[in-house]
Every structure is written in structure tokens, then in C-alpha cells.
Amino acid sequence: DAKTTQPNSMESNEEEPVHLPCNHSTISGTDYIHWYRQLPSQGPEYVIHGLTSNVNNRMASLAIAEDRKSSTLILHRATLRDAAVYYCILRDLNAGGTSYGKLTFGQGTILTVHP
Amino acid sequence: SQTIHQWPATLVQPVGSPLSLECTVEGTSNPNLYWYRQAAGRGLQLLFYSIGIDQISSEVPQNLSASRPQDRQFILSSKKLLLSDSGFYLCAWSVGGNGELFFGSGTQLSVL
């Protein structure tokens, strides 16, 4: 799988927007960009994913650069409950159904939200 | 709706003792099942995955084994625990063709 690079940590204030960057310069044409987050002492949870176009859901927005070599997860209004480790992961859909679930997690970005 | 159950939540075991962690999934059929481990302050490492009953693939050589005796049951075992087996163990499932992974609440294992 192609590698992603994220900052080790970021800080934000409550109710402010947060932009979490991810670099993936070796991304292939069939790699989807997935974001998961892990709250303390819990398993990771899915946040959002996309291929080329920007994506929005109830949790966040995903902005994908035109060349797809980077992306940004956007939390529009951070809350204290958004404090977590955020993982940016690439998955190749052409790898097949069985390997599609084999997500490779990096170190992620530790997001701290201040009240 | 689908749910995943993982137990126990915490476990303290002496070195050399056996281990059995169980994971069950409800509300779906023929899921892909996964065991991940997270050492303190580190990322998640995939240990095993399974695409069906008695079909187990190991990602890394280790002191652990996995079994899938039923479609929605995944068990992680060890005959003799090592100190290095300590960590946060997570079970997860997915459905083929859908990349979203659903994780259990995890088991914090401390080997002393």
C-alpha cells in the first residue's frame, strides 16, 4: 500500500474548524483515501473516504487535492469529543475483496481540543 | 443493525499462561474478520484476517493463533503468553466490497 504522512499532533480550540493534513505523494489511481479516528481506549471508527472529489458527511469533510497527492480532513466545528488520533489510510480497491479490509494504520495525528 | 462484541475488556495474565479472546458479530453474514494489536503509544498492527470459517491468514509471525469455528465468531489464542504480548487487542469486521471497517471496543491485555 502507498504510504501516508501526517503531522504527529495538532491542537485546536473548541468550536473552531480543524484542518488535518495528509500527504500521499505515491498514491495510485485506484487508491481510495480513508480516514479513521480513535478515541482514547476505544477501537478506531470510520470517518470518511473519497477518491477524487471532495466528500461531505455528518462527521466531516474531505478535501482532495487536484493531483491527489494530498488531502485534508476538515472538522467544521471541533468539540471536546473530537479529541482523538486521526488516521489517513490509502486502500487500493483493485487489491480484491479479501484484502480490502486489511487497512494499514500509521501513527496518525493526535488532535487535542482545548475548551 | 450490525454489532460486534469483544470480551473481556481488560485482562491481566501471568507470563506462560494461556489466552483466549473472543469476538462475535451480529447482524451480518459471511463477514471478513480481523484481529489487530496496538502496543502502547503505537499504531495498529494487523495480526490475522479471515474470509470464512476455518480460513485464517496470519500477517506476522508471532506467539498467537486465531480460529474461526463459526461464521461470526473469531477467537485469538495463545498457549503461553509472553511479556511482549501485552497490548490493546481489537477485533474488526467488514463486508467484501465495502471498505469500511467496524471495530470492537477492544481488550487491554497486560502480561506480567
Short mmCIF file of C-alpha atoms in Angstrom, two decimals:
data_model
loop_
_atom_site.label_atom_id
_atom_site.label_comp_id
_atom_site.label_asym_id
_atom_site.label_seq_id
_atom_site.Cartn_x
_atom_site.Cartn_y
_atom_site.Cartn_z
CA ASP A 1 0.00 0.00 0.00
CA ALA A 2 1.12 3.55 -0.69
CA LYS A 3 2.37 5.45 2.33
CA THR A 4 0.81 8.47 4.01
CA THR A 5 2.47 11.19 6.07
CA GLN A 6 0.65 13.08 8.81
CA PRO A 7 1.79 15.53 11.49
CA ASN A 8 2.30 13.85 14.85
CA SER A 9 -0.01 16.24 16.66
CA MET A 10 -2.27 19.25 16.25
CA GLU A 11 -4.20 21.47 18.59
CA SER A 12 -7.46 23.31 18.23
CA ASN A 13 -9.92 25.30 20.27
CA GLU A 14 -13.46 24.19 20.79
CA GLU A 15 -15.96 25.35 18.14
CA GLU A 16 -13.20 26.29 15.72
CA PRO A 17 -12.59 24.49 12.42
CA VAL A 18 -9.78 21.95 12.25
CA HIS A 19 -7.86 21.03 9.13
CA LEU A 20 -5.92 17.78 9.40
CA PRO A 21 -3.46 17.32 6.52
CA CYS A 22 -2.27 14.11 4.93
CA ASN A 23 0.40 13.70 2.25
CA HIS A 24 0.31 10.71 -0.06
CA SER A 25 2.63 11.54 -2.93
CA THR A 26 2.86 7.93 -4.17
CA ILE A 27 -0.90 7.42 -4.40
CA SER A 28 -2.06 5.31 -7.33
CA GLY A 29 -5.08 5.92 -9.50
CA THR A 30 -7.13 3.24 -7.76
CA ASP A 31 -6.27 4.21 -4.18
CA TYR A 32 -9.12 5.48 -2.08
CA ILE A 33 -8.31 7.87 0.76
CA HIS A 34 -9.81 6.74 4.05
CA TRP A 35 -9.90 8.50 7.40
CA TYR A 36 -10.47 6.79 10.72
CA ARG A 37 -10.25 8.18 14.20
CA GLN A 38 -9.56 6.52 17.52
CA LEU A 39 -10.84 7.96 20.75
CA PRO A 40 -8.93 7.10 23.94
CA SER A 41 -9.30 3.45 24.97
CA GLN A 42 -11.61 2.68 22.07
CA GLY A 43 -11.35 1.00 18.70
CA PRO A 44 -10.99 3.15 15.59
CA GLU A 45 -14.12 4.38 13.86
CA TYR A 46 -14.65 5.24 10.24
CA VAL A 47 -14.87 8.94 9.45
CA ILE A 48 -14.94 9.41 5.71
CA HIS A 49 -13.39 8.30 2.44
CA GLY A 50 -13.03 9.57 -1.10
CA LEU A 51 -11.34 9.02 -4.43
CA THR A 52 -11.11 12.29 -6.38
CA SER A 53 -13.95 14.60 -5.48
CA ASN A 54 -14.42 16.34 -2.17
CA VAL A 55 -16.75 14.48 0.16
CA ASN A 56 -19.03 15.57 2.97
CA ASN A 57 -20.84 13.61 5.63
CA ARG A 58 -22.28 14.30 9.04
CA MET A 59 -18.92 13.89 10.74
CA ALA A 60 -16.52 15.75 8.50
CA SER A 61 -15.48 16.89 5.04
CA LEU A 62 -12.65 15.53 2.94
CA ALA A 63 -10.86 17.87 0.58
CA ILE A 64 -8.70 16.11 -2.01
CA ALA A 65 -6.03 17.96 -3.96
CA GLU A 66 -6.41 18.01 -7.72
CA ASP A 67 -3.27 15.88 -8.17
CA ARG A 68 -4.45 13.61 -5.31
CA LYS A 69 -1.07 13.77 -3.64
CA SER A 70 -2.53 15.28 -0.52
CA SER A 71 -5.84 15.56 1.28
CA THR A 72 -7.30 17.38 4.26
CA LEU A 73 -9.85 16.20 6.75
CA ILE A 74 -11.97 19.10 7.91
CA LEU A 75 -13.87 19.18 11.17
CA HIS A 76 -16.07 22.23 10.80
CA ARG A 77 -16.57 22.93 14.50
CA ALA A 78 -14.35 20.99 16.84
CA THR A 79 -15.81 19.70 20.06
CA LEU A 80 -14.08 18.15 23.04
CA ARG A 81 -15.37 14.78 21.83
CA ASP A 82 -13.35 15.18 18.64
CA ALA A 83 -10.10 14.79 20.59
CA ALA A 84 -8.66 11.60 19.12
CA VAL A 85 -5.95 10.11 16.93
CA TYR A 86 -6.83 10.62 13.27
CA TYR A 87 -5.51 8.13 10.72
CA CYS A 88 -5.23 8.77 7.00
CA ILE A 89 -5.06 5.47 5.08
CA LEU A 90 -4.87 4.54 1.42
CA ARG A 91 -6.62 1.45 0.13
CA ASP A 92 -6.43 0.01 -3.37
CA LEU A 93 -9.82 -1.30 -4.42
CA ASN A 94 -8.19 -3.41 -7.09
CA ALA A 95 -6.46 -5.43 -4.39
CA GLY A 96 -9.55 -7.57 -4.11
CA GLY A 97 -12.38 -8.02 -1.65
CA THR A 98 -10.46 -10.03 0.89
CA SER A 99 -7.56 -7.65 1.18
CA TYR A 100 -9.78 -4.59 1.05
CA GLY A 101 -10.30 -4.79 4.80
CA LYS A 102 -6.60 -5.04 5.57
CA LEU A 103 -6.15 -1.43 6.42
CA THR A 104 -2.60 -0.45 7.32
CA PHE A 105 -2.62 2.13 10.09
CA GLY A 106 0.27 4.55 10.55
CA GLN A 107 0.91 6.64 13.65
CA GLY A 108 -1.80 9.18 12.85
CA THR A 109 -2.27 12.72 14.15
CA ILE A 110 -3.12 13.28 17.80
CA LEU A 111 -5.72 16.05 17.90
CA THR A 112 -6.07 17.98 21.14
CA VAL A 113 -9.12 20.21 21.54
CA HIS A 114 -8.98 22.97 24.14
CA PRO A 115 -12.15 24.25 25.82
CA SER B 1 -28.22 -3.39 12.64
CA GLN B 2 -24.80 -4.93 12.91
CA THR B 3 -22.92 -5.10 16.19
CA ILE B 4 -19.60 -6.52 17.27
CA HIS B 5 -18.93 -7.90 20.72
CA GLN B 6 -15.48 -8.34 22.14
CA TRP B 7 -14.55 -9.58 25.60
CA PRO B 8 -13.15 -9.28 28.12
CA ALA B 9 -12.49 -5.54 28.25
CA THR B 10 -9.39 -5.94 30.39
CA LEU B 11 -7.25 -8.92 31.23
CA VAL B 12 -4.18 -9.42 33.38
CA GLN B 13 -2.34 -12.67 32.81
CA PRO B 14 0.96 -14.08 34.06
CA VAL B 15 3.73 -14.96 31.66
CA GLY B 16 3.36 -18.50 30.38
CA SER B 17 -0.40 -18.67 30.88
CA PRO B 18 -2.83 -19.39 28.03
CA LEU B 19 -5.00 -16.79 26.34
CA SER B 20 -8.40 -16.82 24.69
CA LEU B 21 -10.08 -13.66 23.42
CA GLU B 22 -13.43 -13.95 21.73
CA CYS B 23 -15.18 -11.75 19.19
CA THR B 24 -18.64 -12.19 17.74
CA VAL B 25 -20.50 -10.23 15.11
CA GLU B 26 -24.26 -9.92 14.86
CA GLY B 27 -26.49 -8.75 12.05
CA THR B 28 -24.38 -9.73 9.08
CA SER B 29 -23.38 -12.89 7.25
CA ASN B 30 -20.01 -14.02 5.98
CA PRO B 31 -18.07 -11.02 7.20
CA ASN B 32 -14.33 -10.62 6.83
CA LEU B 33 -12.91 -10.73 10.35
CA TYR B 34 -9.67 -9.22 11.65
CA TRP B 35 -7.54 -9.14 14.78
CA TYR B 36 -5.37 -6.06 15.31
CA ARG B 37 -2.97 -5.28 18.15
CA GLN B 38 -1.92 -1.87 19.37
CA ALA B 39 1.12 -1.58 21.60
CA ALA B 40 1.22 1.38 23.99
CA GLY B 41 1.62 4.64 22.06
CA ARG B 42 1.90 2.88 18.70
CA GLY B 43 -0.24 2.31 15.64
CA LEU B 44 -2.41 -0.70 14.92
CA GLN B 45 -0.80 -3.87 13.62
CA LEU B 46 -2.87 -6.42 11.72
CA LEU B 47 -2.35 -9.89 13.21
CA PHE B 48 -4.87 -12.16 11.48
CA TYR B 49 -7.68 -11.96 8.99
CA SER B 50 -10.33 -14.44 7.91
CA ILE B 51 -12.59 -14.57 4.88
CA GLY B 52 -14.60 -17.59 6.08
CA ILE B 53 -14.96 -20.44 8.54
CA ASP B 54 -11.61 -22.11 9.23
CA GLN B 55 -9.92 -19.77 6.73
CA ILE B 56 -7.28 -17.82 8.62
CA SER B 57 -4.35 -15.82 7.32
CA SER B 58 -1.54 -14.60 9.51
CA GLU B 59 0.12 -11.28 8.79
CA VAL B 60 3.10 -11.54 11.11
CA PRO B 61 4.91 -14.43 12.81
CA GLN B 62 4.11 -14.44 16.49
CA ASN B 63 3.16 -16.30 19.60
CA LEU B 64 -0.55 -16.10 18.83
CA SER B 65 -3.05 -18.06 16.76
CA ALA B 66 -6.57 -17.41 15.55
CA SER B 67 -9.55 -19.59 14.81
CA ARG B 68 -12.96 -19.09 13.27
CA PRO B 69 -15.17 -22.00 14.30
CA GLN B 70 -18.38 -20.26 13.23
CA ASP B 71 -19.22 -17.68 10.58
CA ARG B 72 -19.45 -14.79 13.01
CA GLN B 73 -17.03 -15.90 15.73
CA PHE B 74 -13.34 -15.11 15.78
CA ILE B 75 -11.02 -16.28 18.56
CA LEU B 76 -7.48 -15.18 19.36
CA SER B 77 -5.42 -17.64 21.37
CA SER B 78 -2.03 -18.34 22.83
CA LYS B 79 -0.70 -21.42 24.60
CA LYS B 80 1.92 -19.48 26.56
CA LEU B 81 1.86 -15.71 26.85
CA LEU B 82 5.00 -13.60 26.61
CA LEU B 83 5.59 -10.16 28.10
CA SER B 84 5.67 -8.79 24.56
CA ASP B 85 2.09 -9.95 24.01
CA SER B 86 0.83 -7.10 26.17
CA GLY B 87 -1.25 -4.58 24.26
CA PHE B 88 -4.68 -3.46 23.16
CA TYR B 89 -6.34 -6.14 21.01
CA LEU B 90 -9.04 -5.14 18.61
CA CYS B 91 -11.41 -7.29 16.61
CA ALA B 92 -12.94 -5.84 13.45
CA TRP B 93 -15.22 -6.87 10.61
CA SER B 94 -16.02 -5.74 7.12
CA VAL B 95 -18.16 -6.85 4.22
CA GLY B 96 -16.46 -7.62 0.95
CA GLY B 97 -16.74 -4.72 -1.50
CA ASN B 98 -17.24 -2.18 1.29
CA GLY B 99 -14.04 -0.79 2.71
CA GLU B 100 -15.44 0.41 5.99
CA LEU B 101 -14.01 -1.49 8.93
CA PHE B 102 -16.07 -1.78 12.11
CA PHE B 103 -14.08 -2.26 15.30
CA GLY B 104 -14.96 -3.76 18.63
CA SER B 105 -14.28 -2.00 21.90
CA GLY B 106 -11.02 -3.83 22.43
CA THR B 107 -9.32 -5.88 25.13
CA GLN B 108 -6.48 -4.38 27.14
CA LEU B 109 -4.13 -7.28 27.87
CA SER B 110 -1.36 -6.94 30.44
CA VAL B 111 1.09 -9.81 30.71
CA LEU B 112 3.05 -9.68 33.96
#
